[in-house]
Amino acid sequence: MKLQVVIHEAEEGGYWAEVPAIPGCATQGDTFEELLQNLYEAVEGCLSVSVQPPKVTGRDRVMEIVV
């Protein structure tokens, strides 16, 4: 899996990054190397969150769309 990340230099020093494809997935690090390590952990954590499946009744439709 390939993900784009946006890396920012923090005003107080160090770096912080966000993963636009995963809302709310962000991390920081004092050095660039620490940031990269934290990014892997953050993505793994964000993707491992258990999400409850939606409740579907007999009258509902389930569809997949491509955007």
PDB file of N, CA and C in Angstrom:
ATOM      1  N   MET A   1       0.852  -1.165   0.000  1.00  0.00           N
ATOM      2  CA  MET A   1       0.000   0.000   0.000  1.00  0.00           C
ATOM      3  C   MET A   1       0.902   1.233   0.000  1.00  0.00           C
ATOM      4  N   LYS A   2       0.572   2.172  -0.845  1.00  0.00           N
ATOM      5  CA  LYS A   2       1.296   3.440  -0.873  1.00  0.00           C
ATOM      6  C   LYS A   2       0.363   4.535  -0.378  1.00  0.00           C
ATOM      7  N   LEU A   3       0.879   5.375   0.515  1.00  0.00           N
ATOM      8  CA  LEU A   3       0.108   6.489   1.046  1.00  0.00           C
ATOM      9  C   LEU A   3       0.932   7.755   0.940  1.00  0.00           C
ATOM     10  N   GLN A   4       0.297   8.825   0.545  1.00  0.00           N
ATOM     11  CA  GLN A   4       0.970  10.120   0.567  1.00  0.00           C
ATOM     12  C   GLN A   4       0.829  10.707   1.954  1.00  0.00           C
ATOM     13  N   VAL A   5       1.907  11.328   2.425  1.00  0.00           N
ATOM     14  CA  VAL A   5       1.880  12.024   3.701  1.00  0.00           C
ATOM     15  C   VAL A   5       2.338  13.453   3.474  1.00  0.00           C
ATOM     16  N   VAL A   6       1.831  14.354   4.287  1.00  0.00           N
ATOM     17  CA  VAL A   6       2.231  15.752   4.220  1.00  0.00           C
ATOM     18  C   VAL A   6       3.068  16.024   5.465  1.00  0.00           C
ATOM     19  N   ILE A   7       4.319  16.422   5.246  1.00  0.00           N
ATOM     20  CA  ILE A   7       5.242  16.658   6.352  1.00  0.00           C
ATOM     21  C   ILE A   7       5.434  18.157   6.529  1.00  0.00           C
ATOM     22  N   HIS A   8       5.290  18.590   7.764  1.00  0.00           N
ATOM     23  CA  HIS A   8       5.416  20.004   8.105  1.00  0.00           C
ATOM     24  C   HIS A   8       6.561  20.188   9.097  1.00  0.00           C
ATOM     25  N   GLU A   9       7.246  21.306   8.995  1.00  0.00           N
ATOM     26  CA  GLU A   9       8.204  21.669  10.029  1.00  0.00           C
ATOM     27  C   GLU A   9       7.441  22.386  11.122  1.00  0.00           C
ATOM     28  N   ALA A  10       7.600  21.929  12.354  1.00  0.00           N
ATOM     29  CA  ALA A  10       6.901  22.530  13.482  1.00  0.00           C
ATOM     30  C   ALA A  10       7.595  23.835  13.878  1.00  0.00           C
ATOM     31  N   GLU A  11       6.808  24.832  14.253  1.00  0.00           N
ATOM     32  CA  GLU A  11       7.359  26.131  14.642  1.00  0.00           C
ATOM     33  C   GLU A  11       8.290  26.008  15.843  1.00  0.00           C
ATOM     34  N   GLU A  12       7.955  25.105  16.767  1.00  0.00           N
ATOM     35  CA  GLU A  12       8.759  24.948  17.977  1.00  0.00           C
ATOM     36  C   GLU A  12       9.931  23.990  17.775  1.00  0.00           C
ATOM     37  N   GLY A  13      10.127  23.526  16.555  1.00  0.00           N
ATOM     38  CA  GLY A  13      11.185  22.571  16.233  1.00  0.00           C
ATOM     39  C   GLY A  13      10.612  21.197  15.982  1.00  0.00           C
ATOM     40  N   GLY A  14      11.326  20.400  15.251  1.00  0.00           N
ATOM     41  CA  GLY A  14      10.846  19.068  14.911  1.00  0.00           C
ATOM     42  C   GLY A  14       9.895  19.095  13.728  1.00  0.00           C
ATOM     43  N   TYR A  15       9.148  18.038  13.594  1.00  0.00           N
ATOM     44  CA  TYR A  15       8.259  17.864  12.447  1.00  0.00           C
ATOM     45  C   TYR A  15       6.933  17.272  12.901  1.00  0.00           C
ATOM     46  N   TRP A  16       5.926  17.491  12.086  1.00  0.00           N
ATOM     47  CA  TRP A  16       4.658  16.788  12.263  1.00  0.00           C
ATOM     48  C   TRP A  16       4.148  16.435  10.881  1.00  0.00           C
ATOM     49  N   ALA A  17       3.335  15.383  10.818  1.00  0.00           N
ATOM     50  CA  ALA A  17       2.858  14.891   9.525  1.00  0.00           C
ATOM     51  C   ALA A  17       1.427  14.413   9.640  1.00  0.00           C
ATOM     52  N   GLU A  18       0.746  14.463   8.509  1.00  0.00           N
ATOM     53  CA  GLU A  18      -0.627  13.987   8.427  1.00  0.00           C
ATOM     54  C   GLU A  18      -0.781  13.113   7.194  1.00  0.00           C
ATOM     55  N   VAL A  19      -1.749  12.206   7.257  1.00  0.00           N
ATOM     56  CA  VAL A  19      -2.030  11.286   6.158  1.00  0.00           C
ATOM     57  C   VAL A  19      -3.415  11.634   5.629  1.00  0.00           C
ATOM     58  N   PRO A  20      -3.491  12.399   4.526  1.00  0.00           N
ATOM     59  CA  PRO A  20      -4.796  12.859   4.037  1.00  0.00           C
ATOM     60  C   PRO A  20      -5.790  11.736   3.726  1.00  0.00           C
ATOM     61  N   ALA A  21      -5.315  10.574   3.317  1.00  0.00           N
ATOM     62  CA  ALA A  21      -6.216   9.474   2.966  1.00  0.00           C
ATOM     63  C   ALA A  21      -6.852   8.825   4.188  1.00  0.00           C
ATOM     64  N   ILE A  22      -6.298   9.115   5.378  1.00  0.00           N
ATOM     65  CA  ILE A  22      -6.837   8.545   6.616  1.00  0.00           C
ATOM     66  C   ILE A  22      -7.165   9.708   7.546  1.00  0.00           C
ATOM     67  N   PRO A  23      -8.390  10.200   7.525  1.00  0.00           N
ATOM     68  CA  PRO A  23      -8.753  11.355   8.354  1.00  0.00           C
ATOM     69  C   PRO A  23      -8.389  11.141   9.820  1.00  0.00           C
ATOM     70  N   GLY A  24      -7.750  12.149  10.397  1.00  0.00           N
ATOM     71  CA  GLY A  24      -7.367  12.096  11.801  1.00  0.00           C
ATOM     72  C   GLY A  24      -6.044  11.419  12.066  1.00  0.00           C
ATOM     73  N   CYS A  25      -5.401  10.888  11.037  1.00  0.00           N
ATOM     74  CA  CYS A  25      -4.124  10.194  11.216  1.00  0.00           C
ATOM     75  C   CYS A  25      -2.993  11.210  11.087  1.00  0.00           C
ATOM     76  N   ALA A  26      -2.354  11.508  12.221  1.00  0.00           N
ATOM     77  CA  ALA A  26      -1.261  12.478  12.250  1.00  0.00           C
ATOM     78  C   ALA A  26      -0.298  12.080  13.352  1.00  0.00           C
ATOM     79  N   THR A  27       0.937  12.546  13.262  1.00  0.00           N
ATOM     80  CA  THR A  27       1.941  12.261  14.276  1.00  0.00           C
ATOM     81  C   THR A  27       3.013  13.331  14.228  1.00  0.00           C
ATOM     82  N   GLN A  28       3.981  13.233  15.137  1.00  0.00           N
ATOM     83  CA  GLN A  28       5.063  14.206  15.187  1.00  0.00           C
ATOM     84  C   GLN A  28       6.347  13.510  15.584  1.00  0.00           C
ATOM     85  N   GLY A  29       7.459  14.218  15.437  1.00  0.00           N
ATOM     86  CA  GLY A  29       8.755  13.699  15.862  1.00  0.00           C
ATOM     87  C   GLY A  29       9.745  14.832  16.011  1.00  0.00           C
ATOM     88  N   ASP A  30      10.681  14.677  16.934  1.00  0.00           N
ATOM     89  CA  ASP A  30      11.704  15.697  17.140  1.00  0.00           C
ATOM     90  C   ASP A  30      12.705  15.735  15.994  1.00  0.00           C
ATOM     91  N   THR A  31      12.952  14.576  15.364  1.00  0.00           N
ATOM     92  CA  THR A  31      13.839  14.497  14.205  1.00  0.00           C
ATOM     93  C   THR A  31      13.057  13.894  13.046  1.00  0.00           C
ATOM     94  N   PHE A  32      13.604  14.025  11.840  1.00  0.00           N
ATOM     95  CA  PHE A  32      12.939  13.467  10.670  1.00  0.00           C
ATOM     96  C   PHE A  32      12.859  11.944  10.789  1.00  0.00           C
ATOM     97  N   GLU A  33      13.917  11.317  11.295  1.00  0.00           N
ATOM     98  CA  GLU A  33      13.930   9.863  11.453  1.00  0.00           C
ATOM     99  C   GLU A  33      12.869   9.413  12.455  1.00  0.00           C
ATOM    100  N   GLU A  34      12.730  10.146  13.566  1.00  0.00           N
ATOM    101  CA  GLU A  34      11.705   9.812  14.555  1.00  0.00           C
ATOM    102  C   GLU A  34      10.313   9.985  13.956  1.00  0.00           C
ATOM    103  N   LEU A  35      10.131  11.030  13.160  1.00  0.00           N
ATOM    104  CA  LEU A  35       8.850  11.248  12.502  1.00  0.00           C
ATOM    105  C   LEU A  35       8.492  10.070  11.607  1.00  0.00           C
ATOM    106  N   LEU A  36       9.439   9.593  10.812  1.00  0.00           N
ATOM    107  CA  LEU A  36       9.161   8.459   9.919  1.00  0.00           C
ATOM    108  C   LEU A  36       8.764   7.219  10.710  1.00  0.00           C
ATOM    109  N   GLN A  37       9.473   6.939  11.796  1.00  0.00           N
ATOM    110  CA  GLN A  37       9.129   5.792  12.625  1.00  0.00           C
ATOM    111  C   GLN A  37       7.722   5.961  13.196  1.00  0.00           C
ATOM    112  N   ASN A  38       7.419   7.156  13.686  1.00  0.00           N
ATOM    113  CA  ASN A  38       6.099   7.417  14.253  1.00  0.00           C
ATOM    114  C   ASN A  38       5.004   7.339  13.190  1.00  0.00           C
ATOM    115  N   LEU A  39       5.324   7.708  11.944  1.00  0.00           N
ATOM    116  CA  LEU A  39       4.336   7.628  10.860  1.00  0.00           C
ATOM    117  C   LEU A  39       3.896   6.185  10.620  1.00  0.00           C
ATOM    118  N   TYR A  40       4.850   5.269  10.585  1.00  0.00           N
ATOM    119  CA  TYR A  40       4.503   3.864  10.389  1.00  0.00           C
ATOM    120  C   TYR A  40       3.590   3.376  11.511  1.00  0.00           C
ATOM    121  N   GLU A  41       3.920   3.745  12.742  1.00  0.00           N
ATOM    122  CA  GLU A  41       3.104   3.335  13.882  1.00  0.00           C
ATOM    123  C   GLU A  41       1.715   3.978  13.831  1.00  0.00           C
ATOM    124  N   ALA A  42       1.652   5.254  13.442  1.00  0.00           N
ATOM    125  CA  ALA A  42       0.371   5.952  13.379  1.00  0.00           C
ATOM    126  C   ALA A  42      -0.541   5.333  12.318  1.00  0.00           C
ATOM    127  N   VAL A  43       0.010   5.054  11.149  1.00  0.00           N
ATOM    128  CA  VAL A  43      -0.795   4.456  10.079  1.00  0.00           C
ATOM    129  C   VAL A  43      -1.289   3.082  10.506  1.00  0.00           C
ATOM    130  N   GLU A  44      -0.415   2.281  11.082  1.00  0.00           N
ATOM    131  CA  GLU A  44      -0.821   0.955  11.543  1.00  0.00           C
ATOM    132  C   GLU A  44      -1.933   1.070  12.579  1.00  0.00           C
ATOM    133  N   GLY A  45      -1.784   2.002  13.497  1.00  0.00           N
ATOM    134  CA  GLY A  45      -2.805   2.189  14.521  1.00  0.00           C
ATOM    135  C   GLY A  45      -4.126   2.658  13.947  1.00  0.00           C
ATOM    136  N   CYS A  46      -4.067   3.595  13.014  1.00  0.00           N
ATOM    137  CA  CYS A  46      -5.300   4.109  12.412  1.00  0.00           C
ATOM    138  C   CYS A  46      -6.010   3.039  11.594  1.00  0.00           C
ATOM    139  N   LEU A  47      -5.262   2.196  10.916  1.00  0.00           N
ATOM    140  CA  LEU A  47      -5.879   1.158  10.092  1.00  0.00           C
ATOM    141  C   LEU A  47      -6.353  -0.038  10.899  1.00  0.00           C
ATOM    142  N   SER A  48      -5.875  -0.191  12.119  1.00  0.00           N
ATOM    143  CA  SER A  48      -6.266  -1.346  12.920  1.00  0.00           C
ATOM    144  C   SER A  48      -7.470  -1.073  13.814  1.00  0.00           C
ATOM    145  N   VAL A  49      -8.009   0.126  13.744  1.00  0.00           N
ATOM    146  CA  VAL A  49      -9.163   0.471  14.567  1.00  0.00           C
ATOM    147  C   VAL A  49     -10.362  -0.349  14.114  1.00  0.00           C
ATOM    148  N   SER A  50     -11.016  -0.946  15.066  1.00  0.00           N
ATOM    149  CA  SER A  50     -12.194  -1.762  14.768  1.00  0.00           C
ATOM    150  C   SER A  50     -13.378  -0.845  14.486  1.00  0.00           C
ATOM    151  N   VAL A  51     -13.953  -1.002  13.330  1.00  0.00           N
ATOM    152  CA  VAL A  51     -15.103  -0.194  12.932  1.00  0.00           C
ATOM    153  C   VAL A  51     -16.331  -1.093  12.884  1.00  0.00           C
ATOM    154  N   GLN A  52     -17.396  -0.663  13.530  1.00  0.00           N
ATOM    155  CA  GLN A  52     -18.627  -1.432  13.529  1.00  0.00           C
ATOM    156  C   GLN A  52     -19.259  -1.391  12.133  1.00  0.00           C
ATOM    157  N   PRO A  53     -19.664  -2.538  11.610  1.00  0.00           N
ATOM    158  CA  PRO A  53     -20.331  -2.525  10.308  1.00  0.00           C
ATOM    159  C   PRO A  53     -21.690  -1.840  10.434  1.00  0.00           C
ATOM    160  N   PRO A  54     -22.134  -1.194   9.364  1.00  0.00           N
ATOM    161  CA  PRO A  54     -23.430  -0.525   9.417  1.00  0.00           C
ATOM    162  C   PRO A  54     -24.557  -1.541   9.529  1.00  0.00           C
ATOM    163  N   LYS A  55     -25.637  -1.126  10.182  1.00  0.00           N
ATOM    164  CA  LYS A  55     -26.814  -1.997  10.293  1.00  0.00           C
ATOM    165  C   LYS A  55     -27.654  -1.832   9.033  1.00  0.00           C
ATOM    166  N   VAL A  56     -27.907  -2.941   8.376  1.00  0.00           N
ATOM    167  CA  VAL A  56     -28.646  -2.939   7.116  1.00  0.00           C
ATOM    168  C   VAL A  56     -29.925  -3.724   7.312  1.00  0.00           C
ATOM    169  N   THR A  57     -31.048  -3.098   6.943  1.00  0.00           N
ATOM    170  CA  THR A  57     -32.331  -3.789   7.015  1.00  0.00           C
ATOM    171  C   THR A  57     -32.695  -4.301   5.630  1.00  0.00           C
ATOM    172  N   GLY A  58     -33.794  -4.990   5.514  1.00  0.00           N
ATOM    173  CA  GLY A  58     -34.237  -5.551   4.245  1.00  0.00           C
ATOM    174  C   GLY A  58     -34.581  -4.504   3.201  1.00  0.00           C
ATOM    175  N   ARG A  59     -34.852  -3.278   3.636  1.00  0.00           N
ATOM    176  CA  ARG A  59     -35.231  -2.229   2.690  1.00  0.00           C
ATOM    177  C   ARG A  59     -34.037  -1.373   2.266  1.00  0.00           C
ATOM    178  N   ASP A  60     -32.875  -1.591   2.865  1.00  0.00           N
ATOM    179  CA  ASP A  60     -31.692  -0.792   2.547  1.00  0.00           C
ATOM    180  C   ASP A  60     -30.959  -1.393   1.343  1.00  0.00           C
ATOM    181  N   ARG A  61     -30.163  -0.544   0.691  1.00  0.00           N
ATOM    182  CA  ARG A  61     -29.324  -0.988  -0.413  1.00  0.00           C
ATOM    183  C   ARG A  61     -27.882  -0.768  -0.041  1.00  0.00           C
ATOM    184  N   VAL A  62     -27.035  -1.702  -0.410  1.00  0.00           N
ATOM    185  CA  VAL A  62     -25.603  -1.565  -0.218  1.00  0.00           C
ATOM    186  C   VAL A  62     -24.987  -1.467  -1.597  1.00  0.00           C
ATOM    187  N   MET A  63     -24.201  -0.396  -1.827  1.00  0.00           N
ATOM    188  CA  MET A  63     -23.594  -0.176  -3.133  1.00  0.00           C
ATOM    189  C   MET A  63     -22.139   0.199  -2.953  1.00  0.00           C
ATOM    190  N   GLU A  64     -21.348  -0.039  -3.966  1.00  0.00           N
ATOM    191  CA  GLU A  64     -19.990   0.459  -4.019  1.00  0.00           C
ATOM    192  C   GLU A  64     -19.928   1.443  -5.161  1.00  0.00           C
ATOM    193  N   ILE A  65     -19.255   2.557  -4.936  1.00  0.00           N
ATOM    194  CA  ILE A  65     -19.090   3.548  -5.996  1.00  0.00           C
ATOM    195  C   ILE A  65     -17.606   3.864  -6.149  1.00  0.00           C
ATOM    196  N   VAL A  66     -17.228   4.304  -7.295  1.00  0.00           N
ATOM    197  CA  VAL A  66     -15.871   4.718  -7.563  1.00  0.00           C
ATOM    198  C   VAL A  66     -15.881   6.214  -7.784  1.00  0.00           C
ATOM    199  N   VAL A  67     -15.027   6.912  -7.075  1.00  0.00           N
ATOM    200  CA  VAL A  67     -14.975   8.372  -7.237  1.00  0.00           C
ATOM    201  C   VAL A  67     -13.608   8.802  -7.681  1.00  0.00           C
TER     202      VAL A  67
END
